[in-house]
Amino acid sequence: MSSPGSAAGLAGVVAGRTVLSTVGQQGCGLTYRGYAIEDLAEFATFEEVAWLLLRGSLPTQSALDQYHQRLQGLRSLPDPLRNVLEQIPPTAHPMDVLRTGCSMLGCLEPEECPPELSKQFDIPDRLLATFPSMLMYWHWFHRDGRRIDTTCTETPTLAGQILHLLQGHPAEADHVRALDVSLILYAEHEFNASTFTARVVTSTLADIYSATTAAIGTLRGPLHGGANEAAFELISQFASADDAERGIMNLLAQKAKIMGFGHRVYRTEDPRSTIIQQWARRLAQQVGDQRLYSVSERIEAVMRREKKLFPNLDFYSASAFHHLGIPTLYFTPLFVFSRTAGWSAHVLEQRADNRLIRPTADYVGEAPRPYLPMEHRKESQASP
Ligand code: COA
């Protein structure tokens, strides 16, 4: 329960400053370093966006070419990390695989903390390049005992790398672009829960692996990144749009939360949703299966009519990812692959102007009281 002076869930609290993105401020929708998300999704690639977030400006063509080469050269996994991935059970959640992989890489290639300025992008780039390798190495080892080569040399981009490693061959260009756009949309979002976690960890002067591991843990929950997985479970259970309408009305009558709807900051729409919805429609047409898309559209209509709530990025991402052939449990890991750019940029920004993040709480407990000796305690007081 909140009390005067506190804000439940820190809603509306300004907890710091950033130059990385605006979420609905100053009449803008979402911008990354001043560039509108609509323009970035239309004209840029994920690597351009990662460069922009980390280094501050859009890269020239030669800088971008070198960046592709650099990331490609960082994709291989050290042997002890492969061994750890082999030990993680096949039943583990893929987010736990990434959390563990990140932590292990931090043991093998620790960060000099704080790093020299000239080296500050080394670990962000390494994490961007290796997260897909970690997940796909674990995937194939447990699926059919293969120890795959994760360098994937024919494929220069992160989106291409992910689909290639998952499918075992280069993906078609339209699918690579669909995933690339999705990675752009997921790359950065101001002081969301996982980014704020990364900044809190960084504010203690801890290393970037600790910040990223904590951020992955935060992202896993269904109120945050896990919503794309939960949204797919919801959408895929309905056989038709009419079936979905009945099902959602039932869920709303039970006061259930509908995953993939609502947002802490946006009030009328999530600008990212409009973009990914177009891709979800296009991919549904390509695979010749309209069920998930028409179910999604009907759920959106019911939620607007009944609750005045709008879809967030996770809702239409769910069917788009499915039509790209991505297993449901890998939806939230895709978010990690992308948001690593935003998290890392926030870590560097926090370090550049650091002060320990340590808020205070309104105490709402017992008034000060004398210690109660053992012989005066009653059974009913002792039980939890
Ligand atoms: N389904 C049904 N009702 C919802 C809802 C949803 N997805 N999102 C919000 N609401 C309702 C709440 O029940 C609440 O109603 P009440 O005032 O009658 O109790 C009201 O809207 C405010 O919601 P609240 O959860 O307090 O807002 P918040 O700012 O704390 O939470 C989210 C924001 C994103 C966590 C919330 O909208 C949510 O849980 N959405 C589903 C998970 C999701 O998609 N997460 C990804 C976010 S990008």
XYZ file of C-alpha atoms and ligand atoms in Angstrom:
432
model
C 0.000 0.000 0.000
C 1.328 3.441 -0.846
C 1.241 6.316 1.589
C 1.622 10.083 1.204
C 5.067 10.811 -0.207
C 5.510 7.444 -1.882
C 4.477 6.289 -5.361
C 3.461 2.659 -5.764
C 5.771 1.086 -8.331
C 7.590 4.465 -8.598
C 4.885 5.489 -11.115
C 5.458 9.045 -12.319
C 8.703 9.415 -10.344
C 11.563 11.041 -12.261
C 14.507 8.878 -11.184
C 17.329 10.366 -13.252
C 18.294 11.962 -16.550
C 19.111 10.401 -19.888
C 19.989 11.499 -23.414
C 19.274 8.048 -24.844
C 15.534 8.059 -25.466
C 12.304 9.919 -24.843
C 9.161 7.942 -24.211
C 6.222 10.194 -24.980
C 7.801 13.418 -23.691
C 7.931 16.825 -25.401
C 5.123 15.833 -27.783
C 7.372 13.169 -29.373
C 6.466 9.534 -29.434
C 9.525 7.373 -28.953
C 12.920 8.672 -30.057
C 16.429 7.207 -29.719
C 18.936 10.049 -29.320
C 16.418 12.316 -31.069
C 15.610 10.049 -34.023
C 11.966 8.955 -34.329
C 11.379 5.220 -33.933
C 9.274 5.295 -37.123
C 12.275 6.561 -39.135
C 14.695 4.120 -37.538
C 12.340 1.186 -38.215
C 11.911 2.324 -41.814
C 15.442 3.299 -42.796
C 17.995 1.966 -40.281
C 19.341 -1.459 -39.363
C 19.756 -2.840 -35.853
C 23.536 -2.419 -36.045
C 23.130 1.280 -36.938
C 20.806 1.670 -33.954
C 23.160 -0.169 -31.586
C 26.014 2.057 -32.759
C 23.833 5.156 -32.340
C 22.808 4.214 -28.802
C 26.294 3.267 -27.656
C 28.466 5.748 -29.541
C 26.076 8.699 -29.849
C 25.666 9.293 -33.600
C 24.663 7.332 -36.691
C 27.647 5.505 -38.247
C 29.078 6.289 -41.666
C 28.998 3.430 -44.192
C 32.623 2.510 -43.513
C 32.114 2.608 -39.746
C 29.045 0.388 -40.144
C 30.930 -2.087 -42.337
C 33.698 -2.282 -39.759
C 31.122 -2.698 -36.985
C 29.564 -5.694 -38.783
C 33.011 -7.239 -39.095
C 33.797 -6.522 -35.468
C 30.583 -8.115 -34.189
C 31.050 -11.104 -36.498
C 34.543 -11.576 -35.102
C 33.192 -11.660 -31.543
C 30.624 -14.455 -31.997
C 32.637 -17.457 -30.884
C 32.278 -18.863 -27.367
C 35.177 -19.803 -25.086
C 35.387 -23.534 -24.300
C 34.584 -23.224 -20.563
C 31.393 -21.338 -21.465
C 30.437 -24.088 -23.915
C 30.989 -26.608 -21.131
C 28.675 -24.668 -18.823
C 26.005 -24.434 -21.534
C 26.220 -28.192 -21.957
C 25.592 -28.631 -18.211
C 22.433 -26.485 -18.177
C 19.488 -28.893 -18.407
C 17.409 -28.945 -21.603
C 14.363 -28.147 -19.473
C 15.802 -24.799 -18.311
C 14.051 -21.624 -19.397
C 16.094 -19.962 -22.180
C 16.196 -16.731 -20.148
C 17.991 -18.676 -17.405
C 20.444 -19.935 -20.019
C 21.273 -16.340 -21.002
C 21.475 -15.182 -17.390
C 23.906 -18.012 -16.599
C 25.858 -17.563 -19.837
C 26.309 -13.859 -19.160
C 27.510 -14.554 -15.644
C 29.982 -17.212 -16.840
C 31.382 -14.936 -19.551
C 31.936 -12.368 -16.804
C 34.054 -14.936 -14.932
C 36.092 -15.784 -18.028
C 36.552 -12.313 -19.505
C 36.065 -10.017 -16.494
C 35.669 -6.312 -16.917
C 38.413 -4.017 -15.755
C 36.151 -1.779 -13.705
C 35.830 1.010 -14.680
C 37.257 0.273 -18.142
C 39.479 2.731 -19.986
C 37.297 4.943 -22.204
C 38.839 3.418 -25.332
C 37.684 -0.032 -24.145
C 34.220 0.855 -22.885
C 32.426 -0.666 -25.886
C 34.334 -3.965 -25.796
C 32.000 -5.870 -23.478
C 28.739 -4.395 -24.854
C 29.851 -5.509 -28.336
C 30.931 -8.913 -27.046
C 27.567 -9.446 -25.337
C 25.637 -8.349 -28.442
C 27.628 -10.830 -30.530
C 27.564 -13.771 -28.123
C 24.045 -13.858 -26.661
C 22.565 -15.516 -29.801
C 25.585 -17.860 -29.899
C 25.020 -18.910 -26.267
C 21.346 -19.689 -26.740
C 21.772 -21.514 -30.029
C 24.776 -23.524 -28.817
C 22.689 -24.729 -25.860
C 19.690 -25.324 -28.163
C 21.502 -27.592 -30.626
C 23.601 -29.399 -28.034
C 20.483 -30.510 -26.159
C 18.397 -31.067 -29.245
C 20.685 -33.414 -31.117
C 24.057 -33.437 -29.381
C 25.710 -31.125 -31.942
C 28.405 -28.654 -30.868
C 27.696 -25.989 -33.476
C 30.094 -23.403 -34.830
C 28.521 -20.114 -33.763
C 30.639 -17.820 -35.937
C 28.160 -18.019 -38.833
C 30.518 -16.214 -41.198
C 28.176 -15.819 -44.216
C 25.734 -13.675 -42.221
C 26.822 -10.146 -41.270
C 23.848 -8.939 -39.195
C 22.537 -9.907 -35.768
C 19.073 -10.681 -37.196
C 20.643 -12.886 -39.859
C 22.869 -14.573 -37.270
C 19.899 -15.420 -35.023
C 17.792 -16.948 -37.814
C 20.754 -18.713 -39.412
C 21.859 -20.308 -36.140
C 18.277 -21.332 -35.350
C 17.432 -22.763 -38.782
C 20.879 -24.077 -39.725
C 20.961 -22.104 -43.001
C 20.756 -18.445 -44.099
C 17.221 -17.032 -43.790
C 15.311 -15.270 -46.571
C 15.887 -11.523 -46.786
C 12.335 -10.500 -45.861
C 12.462 -12.583 -42.670
C 15.834 -11.113 -41.729
C 14.414 -7.608 -42.220
C 11.296 -8.406 -40.154
C 13.466 -9.570 -37.258
C 15.846 -6.642 -37.765
C 12.942 -4.181 -37.370
C 11.774 -5.984 -34.266
C 15.285 -5.726 -32.772
C 15.256 -1.983 -33.514
C 11.919 -1.595 -31.710
C 13.123 -3.521 -28.662
C 16.556 -1.860 -28.399
C 15.872 0.939 -25.907
C 13.058 2.298 -23.760
C 14.242 4.822 -21.168
C 13.857 3.843 -17.477
C 11.909 0.610 -17.901
C 12.283 -1.961 -15.111
C 15.257 -3.914 -16.501
C 17.171 -0.807 -17.579
C 16.580 0.796 -14.209
C 17.875 -2.402 -12.597
C 21.031 -2.169 -14.720
C 21.493 1.443 -13.637
C 21.016 0.608 -9.951
C 23.653 -2.129 -10.164
C 25.999 0.184 -12.083
C 25.518 2.940 -9.513
C 27.263 0.746 -6.929
C 30.339 0.710 -9.254
C 29.777 -2.975 -10.061
C 30.787 -4.439 -13.423
C 28.680 -4.525 -16.587
C 28.144 -8.296 -16.445
C 26.509 -7.915 -13.022
C 24.291 -5.137 -14.383
C 23.325 -7.201 -17.438
C 22.691 -10.396 -15.467
C 20.376 -8.502 -13.108
C 18.631 -6.866 -16.070
C 18.000 -10.261 -17.692
C 16.409 -11.464 -14.457
C 14.174 -8.394 -14.389
C 13.181 -8.757 -18.031
C 12.095 -12.374 -17.543
C 8.861 -11.558 -15.696
C 5.533 -11.473 -17.605
C 4.794 -7.880 -16.594
C 7.938 -6.877 -18.522
C 9.716 -8.809 -21.315
C 8.017 -12.110 -20.580
C 4.773 -10.554 -21.863
C 5.546 -11.527 -25.484
C 5.693 -15.202 -24.527
C 2.556 -14.878 -22.367
C 0.736 -12.998 -25.157
C 1.440 -15.833 -27.581
C 0.108 -18.412 -25.138
C -3.069 -16.343 -24.926
C -3.510 -15.724 -28.666
C -2.697 -19.247 -29.786
C -5.390 -20.874 -27.624
C -8.227 -19.379 -29.706
C -9.491 -21.128 -32.839
C -11.123 -18.040 -34.371
C -11.792 -14.335 -33.835
C -15.246 -15.094 -32.386
C -13.747 -17.667 -30.043
C -11.206 -15.023 -28.958
C -13.959 -12.485 -28.274
C -15.765 -14.936 -25.974
C -12.530 -15.960 -24.268
C -11.343 -12.411 -23.608
C -14.746 -11.367 -22.269
C -14.565 -14.325 -19.857
C -11.058 -13.407 -18.759
C -12.053 -9.775 -18.216
C -15.068 -10.908 -16.164
C -12.570 -12.763 -13.947
C -10.519 -9.538 -13.720
C -7.548 -11.246 -15.414
C -4.719 -9.211 -16.930
C -4.492 -9.596 -20.681
C -0.837 -9.924 -21.576
C 0.493 -7.566 -24.241
C -1.883 -4.727 -23.301
C -1.380 -1.537 -21.334
C 1.720 0.408 -20.479
C 3.110 2.341 -17.539
C 4.040 5.418 -19.588
C 2.023 5.425 -22.831
C -1.590 6.459 -22.354
C -3.239 6.080 -25.770
C -0.925 3.968 -27.915
C 2.482 2.332 -28.057
C 4.084 3.673 -31.269
C 6.117 0.475 -31.614
C 2.968 -1.629 -31.793
C 1.757 0.044 -35.003
C 5.047 -0.843 -36.701
C 5.247 -4.465 -35.581
C 1.545 -4.973 -36.355
C 2.242 -4.215 -40.034
C 4.960 -6.866 -40.029
C 2.720 -9.367 -38.236
C 0.059 -8.848 -40.938
C 2.613 -9.207 -43.736
C 4.166 -12.371 -42.283
C 0.704 -13.926 -41.760
C -0.073 -13.283 -45.447
C 3.250 -14.785 -46.466
C 2.713 -18.028 -44.551
C -0.925 -18.130 -45.682
C -2.298 -18.491 -42.149
C -4.531 -15.652 -40.952
C -5.797 -17.264 -37.746
C -3.331 -15.729 -35.281
C -3.527 -12.318 -36.921
C -7.328 -12.177 -37.002
C -7.502 -13.454 -33.416
C -5.020 -10.716 -32.426
C -7.028 -8.007 -34.202
C -10.218 -9.087 -32.451
C -8.527 -9.153 -29.041
C -7.278 -5.629 -29.736
C -10.813 -4.473 -30.632
C -12.310 -6.049 -27.498
C -9.640 -4.523 -25.254
C -10.166 -1.055 -26.740
C -13.953 -1.357 -26.418
C -14.073 -2.877 -22.926
C -11.003 -1.439 -21.182
C -9.778 1.417 -23.391
C -6.446 -0.401 -23.417
C -4.134 -0.652 -26.431
C -1.608 -3.279 -27.486
C 2.008 -2.755 -26.485
C 5.041 -3.912 -28.494
C 4.805 -7.442 -27.119
C 1.330 -8.207 -28.449
C 1.808 -8.260 -32.235
C 5.467 -9.295 -31.796
C 4.135 -12.633 -30.570
C 2.511 -13.714 -33.845
C 5.270 -12.056 -35.918
C 7.942 -14.112 -34.110
C 5.853 -17.253 -34.471
C 5.544 -16.780 -38.222
C 9.327 -16.312 -38.400
C 9.628 -19.846 -37.022
C 10.908 -18.780 -33.619
C 9.964 -21.083 -30.723
C 7.770 -19.342 -28.133
C 10.302 -19.788 -25.326
C 12.830 -17.791 -27.380
C 10.642 -14.684 -27.684
C 11.940 -13.019 -24.508
C 15.574 -13.967 -25.299
C 15.166 -12.007 -28.572
C 14.336 -9.025 -26.393
C 17.642 -9.608 -24.533
C 19.628 -9.796 -27.792
C 18.312 -6.354 -28.694
C 17.972 -4.572 -25.345
C 21.631 -5.360 -24.574
C 22.330 -2.254 -26.706
C 20.062 -0.067 -24.556
C 21.172 -1.571 -21.238
C 24.837 -1.092 -22.112
C 24.288 2.498 -23.239
C 22.585 3.194 -19.897
C 25.452 1.562 -17.986
C 27.916 3.882 -19.737
C 25.656 6.891 -19.178
C 25.241 6.070 -15.478
C 29.013 5.715 -15.062
C 29.659 9.060 -16.742
C 27.693 10.926 -14.055
C 27.273 8.484 -11.212
C 25.655 8.773 -7.850
C 24.569 5.739 -5.808
C 20.871 5.027 -6.451
C 19.404 4.458 -3.044
C 15.868 5.749 -2.417
C 14.085 5.757 0.922
C 10.870 4.052 2.062
C 7.901 5.267 4.071
C 7.981 3.107 7.183
C 4.483 1.737 7.880
C 5.378 -0.902 10.509
C 5.118 -1.145 14.303
C 5.942 1.779 16.561
C 9.132 1.229 18.626
C 8.404 -1.354 21.371
C 10.278 -3.231 24.104
C 11.888 -6.597 23.342
C 9.450 -9.439 24.171
C 11.062 -12.102 26.388
C 10.552 -15.743 25.282
C 8.302 -16.648 28.215
C 5.789 -13.934 27.279
C 5.359 -14.988 23.627
C 2.197 -16.813 22.587
C 2.019 -19.573 19.901
C -0.356 -17.458 17.768
C 2.193 -14.600 17.711
C 5.013 -16.867 16.592
C 3.350 -18.494 13.581
C 3.952 -16.747 10.260
N -5.282 -6.292 -18.863
C -6.346 -5.944 -18.105
N -6.359 -4.860 -17.320
C -5.263 -4.090 -17.320
C -4.135 -4.381 -18.093
C -4.188 -5.519 -18.897
N -3.142 -5.865 -19.657
N -3.208 -3.437 -17.912
C -3.718 -2.578 -17.026
N -4.959 -2.974 -16.677
C -5.839 -2.304 -15.731
C -5.489 -2.756 -14.329
O -6.228 -3.901 -13.931
C -5.844 -1.542 -13.536
O -7.251 -1.491 -13.376
P -7.895 -0.997 -11.968
O -7.419 0.426 -11.831
O -9.343 -1.160 -12.213
O -7.316 -1.897 -10.934
C -5.455 -0.394 -14.457
O -5.564 -0.921 -15.779
C -4.040 0.119 -14.212
O -3.151 -0.996 -14.340
P -1.816 -1.194 -13.530
O -1.398 -2.613 -13.585
O -1.962 -0.566 -12.165
O -0.847 -0.289 -14.383
P 0.707 -0.249 -14.253
O 1.153 1.026 -14.819
O 1.148 -0.595 -12.866
O 1.162 -1.488 -15.142
C 1.618 -2.835 -16.990
C 1.555 -1.394 -16.470
C 2.305 -2.849 -18.316
C 2.449 -3.682 -16.012
C 0.199 -3.397 -17.099
O -0.520 -2.678 -18.076
C 0.204 -4.881 -17.406
O 0.315 -5.710 -16.489
N 0.086 -5.263 -18.708
C 0.160 -6.666 -19.080
C 1.624 -7.136 -19.135
C 2.362 -6.549 -20.313
O 1.865 -6.547 -21.430
N 3.597 -6.091 -20.050
C 4.457 -5.535 -21.076
C 4.592 -4.065 -20.904
S 5.446 -3.313 -22.258
